[in-house]
Coordinates of N, CA and C in Angstrom, one line a residue:
M256 N 6.5 -19.2 -17.1 CA 7.8 -18.8 -16.6 C 7.9 -17.3 -16.4
I257 N 7.4 -16.5 -17.3 CA 7.4 -15.0 -17.1 C 6.5 -14.6 -16.0
I258 N 5.3 -15.3 -15.9 CA 4.4 -14.9 -14.8 C 5.0 -15.3 -13.4
Q259 N 5.7 -16.4 -13.4 CA 6.3 -16.8 -12.1 C 7.4 -15.8 -11.7
R260 N 8.2 -15.4 -12.6 CA 9.2 -14.4 -12.3 C 8.6 -13.1 -11.9
F261 N 7.4 -12.7 -12.5 CA 6.8 -11.5 -12.1 C 6.3 -11.5 -10.7
F262 N 5.7 -12.7 -10.3 CA 5.2 -12.8 -8.9 C 6.3 -12.9 -7.9
E263 N 7.5 -13.5 -8.3 CA 8.6 -13.5 -7.5 C 9.2 -12.1 -7.3
W264 N 9.2 -11.3 -8.3 CA 9.6 -9.9 -8.3 C 8.7 -9.1 -7.4
L265 N 7.3 -9.3 -7.6 CA 6.3 -8.6 -6.8 C 6.5 -9.0 -5.3
N266 N 6.7 -10.3 -5.0 CA 6.9 -10.7 -3.6 C 8.2 -10.1 -3.0
S267 N 9.3 -9.9 -3.8 CA 10.5 -9.3 -3.3 C 10.3 -7.8 -3.0
L268 N 9.4 -7.2 -3.8 CA 9.0 -5.8 -3.5 C 8.2 -5.7 -2.2
G269 N 7.3 -6.6 -2.0 CA 6.5 -6.5 -0.8 C 7.2 -6.9 0.5
E270 N 8.2 -7.6 0.4 CA 8.9 -8.1 1.6 C 9.4 -7.0 2.5
P271 N 10.1 -6.0 2.0 CA 10.6 -4.9 2.8 C 9.4 -4.1 3.4
I272 N 8.3 -4.0 2.7 CA 7.1 -3.3 3.2 C 6.5 -4.0 4.4
K273 N 6.4 -5.3 4.2 CA 5.9 -6.2 5.3 C 6.8 -6.1 6.5
D274 N 8.1 -6.1 6.3 CA 9.0 -6.0 7.5 C 8.9 -4.7 8.2
F275 N 8.7 -3.6 7.4 CA 8.5 -2.3 8.0 C 7.2 -2.2 8.8
I276 N 6.2 -2.8 8.3 CA 4.9 -2.8 9.0 C 5.0 -3.6 10.3
V277 N 5.6 -4.8 10.2 CA 5.8 -5.6 11.4 C 6.6 -4.9 12.4
E278 N 7.7 -4.2 12.0 CA 8.5 -3.5 13.0 C 7.8 -2.3 13.6
H279 N 7.0 -1.6 12.9 CA 6.3 -0.4 13.4 C 4.8 -0.6 13.7
G280 N 4.4 -1.9 13.8 CA 3.0 -2.2 13.9 C 2.4 -1.7 15.3
S281 N 3.2 -1.6 16.3 CA 2.7 -1.2 17.6 C 2.7 0.3 17.8
N282 N 3.1 1.1 16.8 CA 3.2 2.5 16.9 C 1.9 3.2 16.5
P283 N 1.1 3.8 17.4 CA -0.2 4.4 17.0 C 0.0 5.5 16.0
I284 N 1.1 6.2 16.0 CA 1.3 7.3 15.0 C 1.4 6.8 13.6
F285 N 2.0 5.6 13.5 CA 2.1 4.9 12.2 C 0.7 4.6 11.7
W286 N -0.1 4.1 12.5 CA -1.5 3.7 12.1 C -2.3 4.9 11.8
L287 N -2.1 6.0 12.5 CA -2.8 7.2 12.2 C -2.4 7.8 10.9
G288 N -1.1 7.7 10.6 CA -0.6 8.1 9.3 C -1.2 7.3 8.2
M289 N -1.2 6.0 8.4 CA -1.8 5.1 7.4 C -3.3 5.4 7.1
F290 N -4.0 5.7 8.2 CA -5.4 6.0 8.1 C -5.6 7.3 7.3
L291 N -4.8 8.3 7.6 CA -4.9 9.6 6.9 C -4.5 9.5 5.5
A292 N -3.5 8.6 5.2 CA -3.1 8.4 3.8 C -4.2 7.7 3.0
G293 N -4.9 6.8 3.7 CA -6.1 6.1 3.1 C -7.2 7.1 2.8
V294 N -7.5 8.0 3.7 CA -8.5 9.0 3.5 C -8.1 9.9 2.4
L295 N -6.9 10.3 2.3 CA -6.4 11.2 1.2 C -6.6 10.5 -0.1
V296 N -6.2 9.2 -0.2 CA -6.4 8.5 -1.5 C -7.9 8.4 -1.8
F297 N -8.7 8.1 -0.8 CA -10.1 8.0 -1.1 C -10.7 9.3 -1.6
S298 N -10.3 10.4 -0.9 CA -10.7 11.7 -1.3 C -10.3 12.1 -2.8
I299 N -9.1 11.7 -3.1 CA -8.7 12.0 -4.5 C -9.5 11.2 -5.5
V300 N -9.6 9.9 -5.3 CA -10.4 9.0 -6.2 C -11.8 9.4 -6.2
Y301 N -12.4 9.7 -5.1 CA -13.8 10.1 -5.1 C -14.0 11.4 -5.8
G302 N -13.1 12.4 -5.7 CA -13.2 13.7 -6.4 C -13.1 13.5 -7.9
A303 N -12.2 12.6 -8.3 CA -12.0 12.3 -9.7 C -13.2 11.6 -10.3
L304 N -13.8 10.8 -9.6 CA -15.0 10.0 -10.2 C -16.2 10.9 -10.2
H305 N -16.3 11.9 -9.3 CA -17.5 12.8 -9.3 C -17.2 14.2 -9.7
K306 N -16.4 14.3 -10.7 CA -16.0 15.6 -11.2 C -17.1 16.4 -11.8
N307 N -18.0 15.7 -12.5 CA -19.1 16.4 -13.2 C -20.4 16.6 -12.4
G308 N -20.4 16.1 -11.2 CA -21.6 16.1 -10.4 C -21.5 17.1 -9.3

């Protein structure tokens, strides 16, 4: 019961995000921003994992 409510809550969180992506999916600036955000996250995680090297 609790797990089912958690997944329903998670789904309700993802619904506005999905709607936003569907609405702006044809905008190349949106995809460029998403790509740059992904590179930024990758850079931060990579730097944190290779701190001593």
